[in-house]
mmCIF file of C-alpha atoms in Angstrom:
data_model
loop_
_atom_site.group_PDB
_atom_site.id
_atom_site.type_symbol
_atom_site.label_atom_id
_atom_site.label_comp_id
_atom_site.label_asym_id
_atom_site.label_seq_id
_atom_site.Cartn_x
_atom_site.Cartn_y
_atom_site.Cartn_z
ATOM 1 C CA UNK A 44 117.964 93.719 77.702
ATOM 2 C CA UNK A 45 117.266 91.818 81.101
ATOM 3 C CA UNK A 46 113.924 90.355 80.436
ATOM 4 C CA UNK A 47 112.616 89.617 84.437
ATOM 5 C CA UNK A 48 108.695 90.886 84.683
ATOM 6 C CA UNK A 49 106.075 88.618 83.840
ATOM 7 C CA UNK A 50 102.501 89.979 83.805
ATOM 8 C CA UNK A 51 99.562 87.104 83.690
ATOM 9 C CA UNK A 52 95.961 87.126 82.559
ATOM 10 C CA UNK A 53 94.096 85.152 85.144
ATOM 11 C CA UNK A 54 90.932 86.102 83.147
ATOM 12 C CA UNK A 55 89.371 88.512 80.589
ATOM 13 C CA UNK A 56 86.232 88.819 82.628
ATOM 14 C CA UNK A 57 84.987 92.339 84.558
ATOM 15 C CA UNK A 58 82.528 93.449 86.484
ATOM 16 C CA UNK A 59 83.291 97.106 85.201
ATOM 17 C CA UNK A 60 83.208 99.163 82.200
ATOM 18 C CA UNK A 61 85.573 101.651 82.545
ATOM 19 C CA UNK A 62 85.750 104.508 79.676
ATOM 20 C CA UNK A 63 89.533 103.349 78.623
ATOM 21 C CA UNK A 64 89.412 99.615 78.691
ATOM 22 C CA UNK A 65 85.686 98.066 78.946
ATOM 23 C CA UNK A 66 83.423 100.976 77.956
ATOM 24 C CA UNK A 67 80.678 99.181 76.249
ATOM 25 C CA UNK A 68 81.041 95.682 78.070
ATOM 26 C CA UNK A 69 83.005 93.404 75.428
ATOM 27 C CA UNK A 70 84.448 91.786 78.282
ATOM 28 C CA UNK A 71 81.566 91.453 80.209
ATOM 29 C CA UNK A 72 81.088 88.633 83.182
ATOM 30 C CA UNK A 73 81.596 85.534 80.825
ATOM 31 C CA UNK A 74 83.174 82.212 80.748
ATOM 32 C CA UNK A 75 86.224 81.484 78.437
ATOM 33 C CA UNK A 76 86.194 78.022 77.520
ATOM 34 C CA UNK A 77 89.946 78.283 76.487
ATOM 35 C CA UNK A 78 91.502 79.755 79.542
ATOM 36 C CA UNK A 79 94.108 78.390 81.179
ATOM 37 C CA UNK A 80 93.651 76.014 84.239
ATOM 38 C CA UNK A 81 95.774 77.005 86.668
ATOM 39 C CA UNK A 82 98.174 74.096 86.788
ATOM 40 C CA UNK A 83 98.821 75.574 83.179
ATOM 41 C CA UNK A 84 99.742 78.764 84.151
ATOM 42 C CA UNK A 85 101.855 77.520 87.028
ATOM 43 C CA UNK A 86 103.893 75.381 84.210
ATOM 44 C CA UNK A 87 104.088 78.529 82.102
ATOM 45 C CA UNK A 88 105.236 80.645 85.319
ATOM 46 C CA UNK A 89 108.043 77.860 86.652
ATOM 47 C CA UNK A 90 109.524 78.089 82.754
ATOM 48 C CA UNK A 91 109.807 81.807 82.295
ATOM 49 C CA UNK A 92 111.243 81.353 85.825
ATOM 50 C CA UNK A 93 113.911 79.359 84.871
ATOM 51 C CA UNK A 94 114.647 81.992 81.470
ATOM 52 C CA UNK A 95 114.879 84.759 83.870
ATOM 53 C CA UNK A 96 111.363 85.949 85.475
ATOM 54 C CA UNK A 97 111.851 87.110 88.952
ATOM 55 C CA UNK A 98 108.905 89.470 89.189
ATOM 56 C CA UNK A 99 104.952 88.409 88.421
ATOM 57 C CA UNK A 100 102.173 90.436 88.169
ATOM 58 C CA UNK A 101 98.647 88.916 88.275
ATOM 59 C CA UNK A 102 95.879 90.888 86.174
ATOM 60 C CA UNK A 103 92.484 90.551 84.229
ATOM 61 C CA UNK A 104 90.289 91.470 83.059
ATOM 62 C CA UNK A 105 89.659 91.330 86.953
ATOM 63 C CA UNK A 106 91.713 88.745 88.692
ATOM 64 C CA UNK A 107 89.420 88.565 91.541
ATOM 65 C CA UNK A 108 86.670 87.101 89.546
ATOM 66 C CA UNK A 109 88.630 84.141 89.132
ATOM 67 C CA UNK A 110 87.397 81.398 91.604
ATOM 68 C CA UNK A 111 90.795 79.747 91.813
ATOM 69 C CA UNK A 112 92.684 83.091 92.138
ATOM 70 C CA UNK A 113 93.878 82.613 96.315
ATOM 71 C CA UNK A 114 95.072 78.831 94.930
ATOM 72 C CA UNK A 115 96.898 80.514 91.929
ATOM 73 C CA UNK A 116 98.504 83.011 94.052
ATOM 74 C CA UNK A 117 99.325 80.505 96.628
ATOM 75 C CA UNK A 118 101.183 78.007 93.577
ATOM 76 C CA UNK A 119 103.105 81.195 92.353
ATOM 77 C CA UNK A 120 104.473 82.253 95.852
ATOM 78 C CA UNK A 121 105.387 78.524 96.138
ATOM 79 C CA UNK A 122 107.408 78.718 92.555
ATOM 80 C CA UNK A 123 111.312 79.232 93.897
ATOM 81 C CA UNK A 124 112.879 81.880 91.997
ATOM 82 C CA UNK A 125 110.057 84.386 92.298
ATOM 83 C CA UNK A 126 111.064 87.408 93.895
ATOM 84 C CA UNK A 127 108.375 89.817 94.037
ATOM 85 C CA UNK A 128 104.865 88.880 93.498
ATOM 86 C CA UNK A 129 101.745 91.289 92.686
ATOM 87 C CA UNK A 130 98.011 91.804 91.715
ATOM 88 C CA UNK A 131 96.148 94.806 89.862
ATOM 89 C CA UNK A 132 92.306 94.457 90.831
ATOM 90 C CA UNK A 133 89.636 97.127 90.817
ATOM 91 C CA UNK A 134 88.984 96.664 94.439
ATOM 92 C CA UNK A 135 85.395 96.229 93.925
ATOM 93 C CA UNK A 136 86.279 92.574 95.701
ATOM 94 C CA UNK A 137 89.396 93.686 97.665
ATOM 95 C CA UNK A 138 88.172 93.952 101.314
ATOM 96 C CA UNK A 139 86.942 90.346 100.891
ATOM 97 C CA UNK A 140 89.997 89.052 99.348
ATOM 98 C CA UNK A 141 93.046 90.939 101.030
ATOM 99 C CA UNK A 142 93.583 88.365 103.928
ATOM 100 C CA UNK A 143 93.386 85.428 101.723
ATOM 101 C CA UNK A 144 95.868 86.562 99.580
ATOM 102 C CA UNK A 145 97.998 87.683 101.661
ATOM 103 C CA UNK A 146 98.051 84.567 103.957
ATOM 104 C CA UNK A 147 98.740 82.774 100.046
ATOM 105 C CA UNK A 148 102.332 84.483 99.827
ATOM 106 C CA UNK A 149 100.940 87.555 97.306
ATOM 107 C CA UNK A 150 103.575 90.243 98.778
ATOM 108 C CA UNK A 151 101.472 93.725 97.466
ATOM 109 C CA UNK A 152 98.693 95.135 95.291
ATOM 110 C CA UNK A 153 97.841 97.834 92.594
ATOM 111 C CA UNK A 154 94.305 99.153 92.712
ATOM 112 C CA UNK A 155 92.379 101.542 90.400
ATOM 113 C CA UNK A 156 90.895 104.550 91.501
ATOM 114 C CA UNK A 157 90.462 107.080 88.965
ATOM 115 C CA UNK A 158 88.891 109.365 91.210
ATOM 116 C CA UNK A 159 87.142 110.341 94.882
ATOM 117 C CA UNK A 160 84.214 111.921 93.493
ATOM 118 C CA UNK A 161 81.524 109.155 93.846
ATOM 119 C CA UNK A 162 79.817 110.480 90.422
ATOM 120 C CA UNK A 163 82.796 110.876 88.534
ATOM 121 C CA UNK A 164 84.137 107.095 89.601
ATOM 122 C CA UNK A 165 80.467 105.903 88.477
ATOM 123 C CA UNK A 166 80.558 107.806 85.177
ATOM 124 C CA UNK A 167 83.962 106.516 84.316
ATOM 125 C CA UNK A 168 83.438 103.181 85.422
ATOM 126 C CA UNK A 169 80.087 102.543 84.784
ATOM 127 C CA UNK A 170 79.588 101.010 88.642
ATOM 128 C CA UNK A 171 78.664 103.154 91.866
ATOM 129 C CA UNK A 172 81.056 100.877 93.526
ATOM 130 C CA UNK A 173 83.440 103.259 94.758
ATOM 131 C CA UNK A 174 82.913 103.044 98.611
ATOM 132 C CA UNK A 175 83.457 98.995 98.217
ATOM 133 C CA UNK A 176 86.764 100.656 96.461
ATOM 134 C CA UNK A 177 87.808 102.534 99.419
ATOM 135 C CA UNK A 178 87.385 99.499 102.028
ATOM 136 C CA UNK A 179 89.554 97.421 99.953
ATOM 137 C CA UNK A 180 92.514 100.170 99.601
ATOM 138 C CA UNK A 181 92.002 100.503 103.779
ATOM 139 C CA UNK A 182 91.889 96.645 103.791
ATOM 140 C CA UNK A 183 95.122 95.803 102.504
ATOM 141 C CA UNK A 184 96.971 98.489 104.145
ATOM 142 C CA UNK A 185 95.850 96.964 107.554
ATOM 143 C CA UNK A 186 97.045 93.735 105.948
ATOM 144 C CA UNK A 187 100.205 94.136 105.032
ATOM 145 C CA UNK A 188 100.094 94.477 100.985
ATOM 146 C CA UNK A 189 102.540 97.291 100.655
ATOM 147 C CA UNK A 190 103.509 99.206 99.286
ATOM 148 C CA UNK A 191 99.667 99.564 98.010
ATOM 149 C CA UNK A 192 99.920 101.379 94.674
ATOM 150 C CA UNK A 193 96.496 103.383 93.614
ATOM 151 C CA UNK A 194 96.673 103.458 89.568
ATOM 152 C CA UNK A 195 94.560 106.983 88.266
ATOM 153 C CA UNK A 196 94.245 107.348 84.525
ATOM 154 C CA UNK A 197 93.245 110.954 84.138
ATOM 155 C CA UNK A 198 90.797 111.400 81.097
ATOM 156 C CA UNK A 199 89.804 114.804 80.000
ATOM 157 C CA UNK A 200 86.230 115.825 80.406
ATOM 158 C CA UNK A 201 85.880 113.311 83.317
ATOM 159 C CA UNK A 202 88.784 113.442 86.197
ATOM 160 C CA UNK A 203 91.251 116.618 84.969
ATOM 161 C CA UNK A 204 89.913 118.845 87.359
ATOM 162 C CA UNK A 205 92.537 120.548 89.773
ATOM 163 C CA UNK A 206 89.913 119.183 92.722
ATOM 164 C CA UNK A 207 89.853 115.887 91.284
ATOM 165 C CA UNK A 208 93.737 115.558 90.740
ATOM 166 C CA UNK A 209 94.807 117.193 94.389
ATOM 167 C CA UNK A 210 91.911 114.978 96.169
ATOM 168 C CA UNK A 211 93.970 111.872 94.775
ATOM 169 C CA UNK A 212 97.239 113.520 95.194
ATOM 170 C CA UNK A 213 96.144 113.900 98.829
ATOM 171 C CA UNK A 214 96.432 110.791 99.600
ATOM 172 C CA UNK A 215 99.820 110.171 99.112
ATOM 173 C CA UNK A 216 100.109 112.436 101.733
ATOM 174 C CA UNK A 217 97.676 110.694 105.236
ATOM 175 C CA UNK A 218 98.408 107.381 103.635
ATOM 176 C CA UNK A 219 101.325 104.711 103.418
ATOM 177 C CA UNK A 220 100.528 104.788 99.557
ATOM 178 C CA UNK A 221 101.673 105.301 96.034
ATOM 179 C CA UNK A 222 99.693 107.408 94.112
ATOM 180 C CA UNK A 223 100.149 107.010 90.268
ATOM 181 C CA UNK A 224 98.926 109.312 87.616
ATOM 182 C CA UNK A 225 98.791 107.445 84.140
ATOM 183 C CA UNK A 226 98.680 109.087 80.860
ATOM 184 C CA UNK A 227 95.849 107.986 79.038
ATOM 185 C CA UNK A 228 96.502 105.671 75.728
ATOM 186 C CA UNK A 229 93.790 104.694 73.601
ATOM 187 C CA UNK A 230 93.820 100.841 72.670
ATOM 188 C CA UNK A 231 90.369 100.903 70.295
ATOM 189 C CA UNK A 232 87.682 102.230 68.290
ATOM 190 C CA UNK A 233 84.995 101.741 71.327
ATOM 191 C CA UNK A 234 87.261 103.686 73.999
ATOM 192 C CA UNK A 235 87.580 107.455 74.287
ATOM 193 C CA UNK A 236 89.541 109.372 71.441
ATOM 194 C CA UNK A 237 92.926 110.534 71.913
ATOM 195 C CA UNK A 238 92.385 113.830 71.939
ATOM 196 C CA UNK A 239 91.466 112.542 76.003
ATOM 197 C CA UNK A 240 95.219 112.393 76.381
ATOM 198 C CA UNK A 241 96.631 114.930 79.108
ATOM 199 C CA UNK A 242 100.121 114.644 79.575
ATOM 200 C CA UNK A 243 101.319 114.302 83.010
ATOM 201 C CA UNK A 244 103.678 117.660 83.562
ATOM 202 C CA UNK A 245 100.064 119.509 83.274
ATOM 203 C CA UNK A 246 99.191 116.797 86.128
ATOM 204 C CA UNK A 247 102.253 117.216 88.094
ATOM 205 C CA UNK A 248 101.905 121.318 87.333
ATOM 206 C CA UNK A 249 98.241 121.230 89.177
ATOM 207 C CA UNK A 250 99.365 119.168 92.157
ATOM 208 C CA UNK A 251 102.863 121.294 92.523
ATOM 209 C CA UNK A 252 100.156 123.954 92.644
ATOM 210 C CA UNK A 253 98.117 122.834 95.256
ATOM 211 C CA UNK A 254 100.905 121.175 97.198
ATOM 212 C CA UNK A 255 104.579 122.839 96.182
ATOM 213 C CA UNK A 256 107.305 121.461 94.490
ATOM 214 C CA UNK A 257 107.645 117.798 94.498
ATOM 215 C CA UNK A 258 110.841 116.418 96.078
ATOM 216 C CA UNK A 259 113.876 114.291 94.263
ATOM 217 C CA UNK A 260 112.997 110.791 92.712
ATOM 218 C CA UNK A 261 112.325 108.008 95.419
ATOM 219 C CA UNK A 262 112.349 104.449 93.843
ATOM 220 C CA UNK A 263 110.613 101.307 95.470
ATOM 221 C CA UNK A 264 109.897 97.595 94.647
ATOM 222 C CA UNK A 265 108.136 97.475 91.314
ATOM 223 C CA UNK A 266 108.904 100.801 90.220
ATOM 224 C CA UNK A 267 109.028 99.690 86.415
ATOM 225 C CA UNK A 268 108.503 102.763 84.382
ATOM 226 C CA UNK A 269 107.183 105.415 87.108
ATOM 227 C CA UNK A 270 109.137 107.771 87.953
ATOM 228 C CA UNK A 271 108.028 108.576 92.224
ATOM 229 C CA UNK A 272 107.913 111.897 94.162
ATOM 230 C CA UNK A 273 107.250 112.973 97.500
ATOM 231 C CA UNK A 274 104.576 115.947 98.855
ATOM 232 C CA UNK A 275 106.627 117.366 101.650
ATOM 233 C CA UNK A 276 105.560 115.580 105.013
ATOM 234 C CA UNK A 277 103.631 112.955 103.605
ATOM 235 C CA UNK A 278 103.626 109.363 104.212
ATOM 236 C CA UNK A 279 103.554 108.028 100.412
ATOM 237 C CA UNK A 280 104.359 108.568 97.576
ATOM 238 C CA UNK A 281 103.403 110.343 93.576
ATOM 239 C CA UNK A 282 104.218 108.426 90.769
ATOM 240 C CA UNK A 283 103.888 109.222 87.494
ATOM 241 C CA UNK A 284 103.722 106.679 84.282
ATOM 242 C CA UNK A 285 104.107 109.043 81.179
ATOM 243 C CA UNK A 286 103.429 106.189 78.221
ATOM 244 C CA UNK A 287 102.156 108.758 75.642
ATOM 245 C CA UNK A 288 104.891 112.059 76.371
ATOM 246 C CA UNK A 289 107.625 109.898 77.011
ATOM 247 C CA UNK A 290 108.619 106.609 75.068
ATOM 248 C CA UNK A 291 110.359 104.195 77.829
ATOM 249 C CA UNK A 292 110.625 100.867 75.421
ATOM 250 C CA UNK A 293 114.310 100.503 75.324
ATOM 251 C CA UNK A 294 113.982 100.228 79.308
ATOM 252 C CA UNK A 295 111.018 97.775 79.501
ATOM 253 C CA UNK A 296 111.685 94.411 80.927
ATOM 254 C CA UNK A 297 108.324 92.831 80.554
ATOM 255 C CA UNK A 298 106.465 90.299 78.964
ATOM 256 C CA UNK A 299 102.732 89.227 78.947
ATOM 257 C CA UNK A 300 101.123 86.082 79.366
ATOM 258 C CA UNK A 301 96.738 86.446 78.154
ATOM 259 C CA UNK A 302 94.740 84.196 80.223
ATOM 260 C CA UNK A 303 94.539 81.822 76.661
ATOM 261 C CA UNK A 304 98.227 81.312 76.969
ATOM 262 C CA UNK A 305 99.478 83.915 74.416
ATOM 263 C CA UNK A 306 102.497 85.195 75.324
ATOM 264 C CA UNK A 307 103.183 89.038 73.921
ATOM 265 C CA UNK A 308 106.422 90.550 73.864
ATOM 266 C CA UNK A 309 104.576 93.940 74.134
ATOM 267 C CA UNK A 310 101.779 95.496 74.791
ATOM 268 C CA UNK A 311 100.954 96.712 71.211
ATOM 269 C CA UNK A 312 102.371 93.702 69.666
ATOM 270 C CA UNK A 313 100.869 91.591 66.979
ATOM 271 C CA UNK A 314 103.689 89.100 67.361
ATOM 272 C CA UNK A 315 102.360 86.118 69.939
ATOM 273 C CA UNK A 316 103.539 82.954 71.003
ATOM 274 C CA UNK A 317 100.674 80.149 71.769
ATOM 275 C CA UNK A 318 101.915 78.415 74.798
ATOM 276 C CA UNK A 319 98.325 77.317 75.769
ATOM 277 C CA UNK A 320 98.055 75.180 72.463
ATOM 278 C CA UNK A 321 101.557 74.029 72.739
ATOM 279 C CA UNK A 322 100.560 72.906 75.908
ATOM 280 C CA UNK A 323 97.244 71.077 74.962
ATOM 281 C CA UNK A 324 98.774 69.176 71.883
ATOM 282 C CA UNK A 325 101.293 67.250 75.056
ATOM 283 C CA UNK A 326 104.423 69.157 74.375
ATOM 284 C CA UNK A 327 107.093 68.806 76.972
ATOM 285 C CA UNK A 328 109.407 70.940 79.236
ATOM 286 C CA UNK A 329 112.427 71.434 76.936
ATOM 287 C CA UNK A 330 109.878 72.048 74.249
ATOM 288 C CA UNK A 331 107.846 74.625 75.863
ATOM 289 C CA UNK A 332 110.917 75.992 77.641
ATOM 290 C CA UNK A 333 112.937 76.500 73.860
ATOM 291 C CA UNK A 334 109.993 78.584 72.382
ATOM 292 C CA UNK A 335 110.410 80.661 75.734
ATOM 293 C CA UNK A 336 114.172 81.329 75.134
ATOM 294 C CA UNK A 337 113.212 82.538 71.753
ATOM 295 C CA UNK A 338 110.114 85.075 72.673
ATOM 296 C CA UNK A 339 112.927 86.361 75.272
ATOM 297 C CA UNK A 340 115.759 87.130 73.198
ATOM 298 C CA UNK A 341 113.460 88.440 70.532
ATOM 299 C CA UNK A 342 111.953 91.026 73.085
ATOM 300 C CA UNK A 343 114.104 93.787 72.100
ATOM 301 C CA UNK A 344 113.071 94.018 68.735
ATOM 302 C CA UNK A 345 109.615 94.587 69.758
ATOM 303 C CA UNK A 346 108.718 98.433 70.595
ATOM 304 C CA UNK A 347 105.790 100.506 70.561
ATOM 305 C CA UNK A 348 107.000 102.191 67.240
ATOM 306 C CA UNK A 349 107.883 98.945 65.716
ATOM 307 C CA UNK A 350 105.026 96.481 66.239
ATOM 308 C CA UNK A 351 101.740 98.741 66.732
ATOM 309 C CA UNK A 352 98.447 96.517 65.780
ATOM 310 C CA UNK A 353 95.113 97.882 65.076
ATOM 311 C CA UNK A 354 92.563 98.097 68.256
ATOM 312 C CA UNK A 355 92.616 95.992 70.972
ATOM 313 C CA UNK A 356 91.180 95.922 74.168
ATOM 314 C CA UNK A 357 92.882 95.920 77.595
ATOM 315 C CA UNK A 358 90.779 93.605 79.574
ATOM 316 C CA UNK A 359 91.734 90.859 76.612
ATOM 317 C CA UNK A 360 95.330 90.723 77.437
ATOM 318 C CA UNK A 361 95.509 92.056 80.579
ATOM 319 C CA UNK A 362 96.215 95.836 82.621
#
């Protein structure tokens, strides 16, 4: 397995409470006293670099609550060896931001928009924030974060209406975008129920509907585990990431770092390695760097099957 995506907690603060991740404000806007500095993170970044990272994601929480976030990006686009770097945000903060981090080195940007409806977004997000939203998306376009990828998790009983689903497949088809459909996954006991889930061939069915058949397979930088389509004539792009109908472990090539320094192997392990305390108790390079060597060549053991935990909530470790 060719571990070489590195996703990093900047922070496990938001300013939303979204139905699937945040929905009753655990991760509220609130200092963590052991987060990493970002000299920290840069260390941990330059070592996974040199064990075979070439792509890094930056995530919360929000990342763009973090006051240090345009320095951060600016010391990881400085780190040689980095090939692609990225940022999921909510937008909220975007239009603000986009220019900044841009001019830092950050090469393109996920944002989440789980739907147009202005009462919808607010319900599922807890924020009537949505035009804010919009300006940001429009903002780094004009800036030059492409491909911009717009990340919808559809949730029944709030965004699986044909309108809702063809208003955000429309997009993909004015705009120099990727629209991605997620399946919903629930990570704990405060988020919504499973029974939520809607799998995304009843997605792709409604926009086929609406639009006709999607074309071939396209593939672009950071495709990880969507699969893309076209709309015929548009500009951008329909992905679709299919977590809960399809089971794509054997292909993932990620790790995650939490802003406390944890690094996870995946996304439902239990199994972490505490790089921010190695750090803090002095240890050196080759120290560090040896415990990284191991938490790579023991990714493949780790699967969604194979190392489920109980509950745990997104914003902690990071989307």
């Amino acid at each position: 397995m060719n571990v070489d995506y590195l996703r990093v907690s900047v922070t496990v603060r938001c300013n939303l409470q979204c139905v699937y991740c945040n929905p009753v404000g655990c991760c509220g806007i609130r200092h963590c006293d052991d987060l990493l500095t970002a000299h920290e993170i840069s260390r941990v970044v330059r070592l996974l670099v040199e064990c075979g990272i070439q792509k890094v994601r930056i995530t919360g929480g929000e990342p763009l609550l973090r006051e240090d976030v345009v320095h951060l990006v600016g010391e990881m686009a400085g780190t040689e060896g980095i090939e692609d770097l990225s940022l999921t945000t909510n937008g909220v903060f975007l239009e603000s931001f986009a220019a900044e981090l841009k001019a830092a080195g950050l090469q393109r940007v996920n944002v989440s928009v789980d739907s147009l409806q202005r009462q919808t977004y607010t319900r599922i997000t807890g924020c009537d924030l949505l035009p804010s939203v919009a300006r940001g998306v429009h903002k780094a376009i004009e800036v030059g974060l492409m491909p911009v990828k717009l990340n919808s998790v559809i949730v029944r009983g709030f965004n699986d209406s044909d309108e809702q689903i063809a208003a955000l497949a429309e997009m993909s088809v004015r705009l120099p975008i990727a629209v991605r459909f997620i399946e919903y996954c629930p990570t704990n006991a405060c988020a919504r129920p499973a029974t939520d889930y809607l799998p995304n061939r009843i997605v792709r069915t409604i926009i086929e509907r609406e639009f006709g058949p999607l074309s071939g397979a396209v593939f672009g930088p950071g495709s990880g585990p969507a699969l893309y389509f076209k709309i015929s004539g548009s500009v951008g792009t329909i992905g679709f990431i299919s977590g809960r109908s399809s089971i794509f472990c054997q292909s993932c090539s990620r790790l995650r770092l939490t802003s406390d320094g944890k690094l996870m192997p995946c996304l439902y392990s239990a199994q972490t390695y505490d790089f921010g305390g190695l750090i803090r108790n002095g240890a050196g390079d080759e120290r560090v760097r040896n415990l990284l060597k191991l938490a790579v060549s023991e990714k493949s053991r780790f699967t969604k099957l194979n190392s489920f935990r109980d509950g745990f909530s997104m914003c902690g470790i990071g989307g």
